Backbone as ProteinMPNN parsed JSONL, in Angstrom:
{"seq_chain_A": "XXXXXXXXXXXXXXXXXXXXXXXXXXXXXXXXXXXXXXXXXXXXXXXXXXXXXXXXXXXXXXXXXXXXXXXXXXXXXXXXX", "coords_chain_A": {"N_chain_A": [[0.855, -1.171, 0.0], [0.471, 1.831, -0.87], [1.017, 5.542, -1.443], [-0.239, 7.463, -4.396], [0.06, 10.309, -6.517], [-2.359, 11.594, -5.304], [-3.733, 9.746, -4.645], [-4.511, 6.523, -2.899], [-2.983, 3.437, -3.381], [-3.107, -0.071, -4.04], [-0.925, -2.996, -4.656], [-0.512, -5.741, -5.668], [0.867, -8.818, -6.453], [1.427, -11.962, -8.501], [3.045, -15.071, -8.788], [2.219, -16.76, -11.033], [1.358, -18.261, -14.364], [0.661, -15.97, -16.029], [-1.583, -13.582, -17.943], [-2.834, -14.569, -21.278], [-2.262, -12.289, -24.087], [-4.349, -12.671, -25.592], [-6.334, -13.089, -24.176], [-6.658, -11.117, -22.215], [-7.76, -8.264, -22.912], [-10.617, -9.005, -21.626], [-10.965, -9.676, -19.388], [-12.036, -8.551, -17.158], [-14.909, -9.255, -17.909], [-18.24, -9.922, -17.024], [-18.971, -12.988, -15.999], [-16.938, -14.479, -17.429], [-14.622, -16.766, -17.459], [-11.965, -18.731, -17.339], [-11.542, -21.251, -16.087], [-12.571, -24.379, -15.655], [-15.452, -25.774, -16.594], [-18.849, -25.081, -13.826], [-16.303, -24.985, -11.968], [-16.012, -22.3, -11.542], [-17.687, -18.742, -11.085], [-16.679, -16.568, -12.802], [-17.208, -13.989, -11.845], [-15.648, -12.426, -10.147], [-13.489, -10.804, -10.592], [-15.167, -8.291, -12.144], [-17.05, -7.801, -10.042], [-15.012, -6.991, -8.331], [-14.067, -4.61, -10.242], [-16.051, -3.148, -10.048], [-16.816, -2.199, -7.563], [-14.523, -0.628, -7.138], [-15.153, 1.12, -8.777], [-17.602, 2.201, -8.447], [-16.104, 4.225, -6.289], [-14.878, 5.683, -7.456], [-12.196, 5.286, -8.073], [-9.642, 2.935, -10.34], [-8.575, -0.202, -11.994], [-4.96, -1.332, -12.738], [-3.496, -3.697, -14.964], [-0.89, -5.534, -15.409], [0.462, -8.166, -17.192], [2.646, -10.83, -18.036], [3.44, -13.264, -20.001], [4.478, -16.669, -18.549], [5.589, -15.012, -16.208], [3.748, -14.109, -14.406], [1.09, -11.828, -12.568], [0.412, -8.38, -12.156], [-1.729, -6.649, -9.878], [-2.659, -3.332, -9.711], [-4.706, -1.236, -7.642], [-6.102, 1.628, -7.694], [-7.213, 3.89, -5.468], [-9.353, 7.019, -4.669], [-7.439, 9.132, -2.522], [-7.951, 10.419, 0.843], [-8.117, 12.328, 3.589], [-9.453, 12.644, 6.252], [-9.516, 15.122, 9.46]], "CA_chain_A": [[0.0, 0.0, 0.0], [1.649, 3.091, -1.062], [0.201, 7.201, -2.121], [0.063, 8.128, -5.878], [-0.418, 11.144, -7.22], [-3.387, 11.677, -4.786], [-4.518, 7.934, -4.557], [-3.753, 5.144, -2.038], [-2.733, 2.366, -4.477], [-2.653, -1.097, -3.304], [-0.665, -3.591, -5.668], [-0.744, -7.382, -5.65], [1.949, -9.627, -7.622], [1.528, -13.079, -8.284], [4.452, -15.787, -9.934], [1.409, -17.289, -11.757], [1.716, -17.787, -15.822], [0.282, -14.705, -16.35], [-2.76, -13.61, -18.5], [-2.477, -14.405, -22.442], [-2.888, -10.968, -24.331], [-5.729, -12.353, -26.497], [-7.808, -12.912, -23.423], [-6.736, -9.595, -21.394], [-9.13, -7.527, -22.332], [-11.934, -9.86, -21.461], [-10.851, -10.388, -17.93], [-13.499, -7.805, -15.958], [-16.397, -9.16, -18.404], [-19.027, -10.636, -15.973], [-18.935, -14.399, -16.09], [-15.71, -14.683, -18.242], [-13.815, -17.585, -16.8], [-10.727, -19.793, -18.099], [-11.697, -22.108, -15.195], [-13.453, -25.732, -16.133], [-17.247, -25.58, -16.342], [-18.78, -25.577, -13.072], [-14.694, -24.467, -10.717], [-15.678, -20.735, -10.955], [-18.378, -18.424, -11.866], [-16.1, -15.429, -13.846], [-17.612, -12.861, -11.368], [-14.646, -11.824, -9.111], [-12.915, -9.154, -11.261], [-16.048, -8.026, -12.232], [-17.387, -7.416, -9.117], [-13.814, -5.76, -7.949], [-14.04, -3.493, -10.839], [-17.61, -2.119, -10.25], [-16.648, -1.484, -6.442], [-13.753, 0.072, -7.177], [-15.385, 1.859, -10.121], [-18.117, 3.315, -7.722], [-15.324, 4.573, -5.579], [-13.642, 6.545, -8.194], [-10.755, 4.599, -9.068], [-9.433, 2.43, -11.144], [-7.589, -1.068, -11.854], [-4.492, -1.648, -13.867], [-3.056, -4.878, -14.878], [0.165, -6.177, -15.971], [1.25, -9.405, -16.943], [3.991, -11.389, -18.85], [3.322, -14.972, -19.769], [5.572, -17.372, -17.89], [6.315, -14.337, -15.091], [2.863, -13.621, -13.649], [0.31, -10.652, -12.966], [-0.082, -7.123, -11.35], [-2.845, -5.506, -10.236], [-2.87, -2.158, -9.123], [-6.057, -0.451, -7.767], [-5.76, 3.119, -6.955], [-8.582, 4.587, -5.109], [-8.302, 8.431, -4.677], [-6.985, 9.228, -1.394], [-8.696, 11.703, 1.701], [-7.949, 12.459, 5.427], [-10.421, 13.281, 7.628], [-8.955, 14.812, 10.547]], "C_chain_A": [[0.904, 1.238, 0.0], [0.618, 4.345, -1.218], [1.008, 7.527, -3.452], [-0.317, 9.494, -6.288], [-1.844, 11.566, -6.343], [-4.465, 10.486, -4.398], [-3.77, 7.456, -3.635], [-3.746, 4.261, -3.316], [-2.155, 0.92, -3.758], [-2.546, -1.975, -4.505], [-0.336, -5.182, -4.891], [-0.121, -7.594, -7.169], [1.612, -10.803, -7.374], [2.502, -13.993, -8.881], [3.947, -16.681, -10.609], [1.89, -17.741, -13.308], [1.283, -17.03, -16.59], [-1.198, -14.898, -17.237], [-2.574, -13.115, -19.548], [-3.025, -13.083, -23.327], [-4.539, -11.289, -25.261], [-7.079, -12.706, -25.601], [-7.585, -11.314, -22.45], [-7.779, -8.867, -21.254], [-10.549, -7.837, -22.094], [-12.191, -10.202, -19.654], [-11.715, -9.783, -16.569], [-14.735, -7.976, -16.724], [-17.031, -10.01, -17.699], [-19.067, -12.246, -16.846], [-18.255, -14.978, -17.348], [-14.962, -15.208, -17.151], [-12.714, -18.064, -17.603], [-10.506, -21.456, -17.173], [-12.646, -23.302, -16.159], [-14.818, -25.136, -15.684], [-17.447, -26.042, -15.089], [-17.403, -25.594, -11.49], [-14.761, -22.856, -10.76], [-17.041, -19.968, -11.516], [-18.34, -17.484, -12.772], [-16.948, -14.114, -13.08], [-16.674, -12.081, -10.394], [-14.504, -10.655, -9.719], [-14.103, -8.528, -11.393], [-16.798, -7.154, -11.335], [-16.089, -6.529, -8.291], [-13.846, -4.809, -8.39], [-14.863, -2.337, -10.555], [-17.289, -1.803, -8.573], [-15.775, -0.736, -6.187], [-14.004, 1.586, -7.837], [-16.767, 3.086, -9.2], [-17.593, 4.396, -6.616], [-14.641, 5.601, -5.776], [-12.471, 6.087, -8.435], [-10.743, 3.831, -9.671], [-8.215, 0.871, -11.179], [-6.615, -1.067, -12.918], [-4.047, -3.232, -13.568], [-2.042, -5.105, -15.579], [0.56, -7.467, -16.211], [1.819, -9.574, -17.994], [3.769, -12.799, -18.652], [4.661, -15.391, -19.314], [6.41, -16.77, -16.655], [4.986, -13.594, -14.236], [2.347, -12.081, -14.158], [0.736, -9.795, -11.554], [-0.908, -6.804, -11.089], [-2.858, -4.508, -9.245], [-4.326, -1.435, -9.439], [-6.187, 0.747, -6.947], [-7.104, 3.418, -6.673], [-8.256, 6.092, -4.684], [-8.218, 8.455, -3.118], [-7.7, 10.66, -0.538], [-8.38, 11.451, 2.913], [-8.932, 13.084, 5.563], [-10.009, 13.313, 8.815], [-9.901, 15.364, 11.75]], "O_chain_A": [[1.843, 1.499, 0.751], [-0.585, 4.106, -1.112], [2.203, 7.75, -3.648], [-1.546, 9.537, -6.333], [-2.611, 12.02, -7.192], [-5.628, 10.476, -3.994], [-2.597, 7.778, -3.447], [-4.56, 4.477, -4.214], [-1.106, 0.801, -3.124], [-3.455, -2.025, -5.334], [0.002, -5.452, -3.739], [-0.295, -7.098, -8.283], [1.412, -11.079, -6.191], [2.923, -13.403, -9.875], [4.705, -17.566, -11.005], [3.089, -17.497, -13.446], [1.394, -17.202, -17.804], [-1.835, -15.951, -17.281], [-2.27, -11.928, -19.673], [-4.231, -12.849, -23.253], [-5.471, -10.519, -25.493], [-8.267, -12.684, -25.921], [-8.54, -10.599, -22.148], [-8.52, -8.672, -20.291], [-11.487, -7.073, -22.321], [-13.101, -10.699, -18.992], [-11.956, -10.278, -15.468], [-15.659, -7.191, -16.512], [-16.446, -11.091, -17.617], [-19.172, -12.445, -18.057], [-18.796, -15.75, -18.14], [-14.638, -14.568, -16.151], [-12.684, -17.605, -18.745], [-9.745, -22.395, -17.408], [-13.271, -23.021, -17.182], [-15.142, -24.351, -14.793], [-16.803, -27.019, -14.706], [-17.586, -26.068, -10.368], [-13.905, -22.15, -10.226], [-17.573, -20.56, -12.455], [-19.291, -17.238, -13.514], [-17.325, -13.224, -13.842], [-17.114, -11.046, -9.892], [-15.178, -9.646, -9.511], [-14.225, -7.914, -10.333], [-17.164, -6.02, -11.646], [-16.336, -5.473, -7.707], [-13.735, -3.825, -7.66], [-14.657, -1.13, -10.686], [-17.768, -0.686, -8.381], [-15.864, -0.049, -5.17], [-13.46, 2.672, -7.637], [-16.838, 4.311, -9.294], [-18.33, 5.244, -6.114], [-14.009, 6.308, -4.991], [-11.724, 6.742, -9.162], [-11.893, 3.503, -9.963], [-7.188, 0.873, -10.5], [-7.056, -0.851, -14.047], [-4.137, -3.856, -12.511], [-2.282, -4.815, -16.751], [1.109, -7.982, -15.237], [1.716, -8.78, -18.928], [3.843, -13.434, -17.6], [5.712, -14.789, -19.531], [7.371, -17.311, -16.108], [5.197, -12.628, -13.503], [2.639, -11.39, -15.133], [1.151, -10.172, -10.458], [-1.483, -6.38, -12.091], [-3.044, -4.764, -8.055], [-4.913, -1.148, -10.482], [-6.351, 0.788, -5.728], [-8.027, 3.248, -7.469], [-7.107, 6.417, -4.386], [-9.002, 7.733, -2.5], [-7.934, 11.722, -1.115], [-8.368, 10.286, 3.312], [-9.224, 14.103, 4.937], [-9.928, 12.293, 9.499], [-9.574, 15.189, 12.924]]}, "name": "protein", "num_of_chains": 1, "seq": "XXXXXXXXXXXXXXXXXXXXXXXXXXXXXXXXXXXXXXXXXXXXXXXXXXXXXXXXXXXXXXXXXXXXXXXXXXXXXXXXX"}
């Protein structure tokens, strides 16, 4: 957890085999899996995005087949003192 530019930004790495570019941009579409029929229902990201997304921020994602993913989700940042 770090401060960006006016955001808290909390990033998550995994040493997974990353996520192939011709599914990428598919990976926050509601019930888009790569899981066996029946081991997932493709609603996680999905549901991360849209709570993040009512929040005002935003996710990015990085990955590299054979070296895993990123995801950074900046939410904007506020003190209340």
């Amino acid at each position: 957890l770090y401060r960006e530019n006016g955001n808290a930004v909390v990033s998550v790495t995994d040493t997974g085999c990353g996520i192939p570019d011709e599914i990428r941009g598919r990976i926050f579409e509601p019930f888009f899996t790569t899981k066996p029929q029946g081991e997932g229902s493709g609603l996680g990201l999905d549901i991360t995005k849209k709570i993040v997304d009512k929040h005002q921020g935003w996710i990015e994602v990085d990955s590299m087949a054979g070296k895993g993913t990123t995801f950074k989700v900046y939410l904007p940042y506020s003190r209340v003192d």
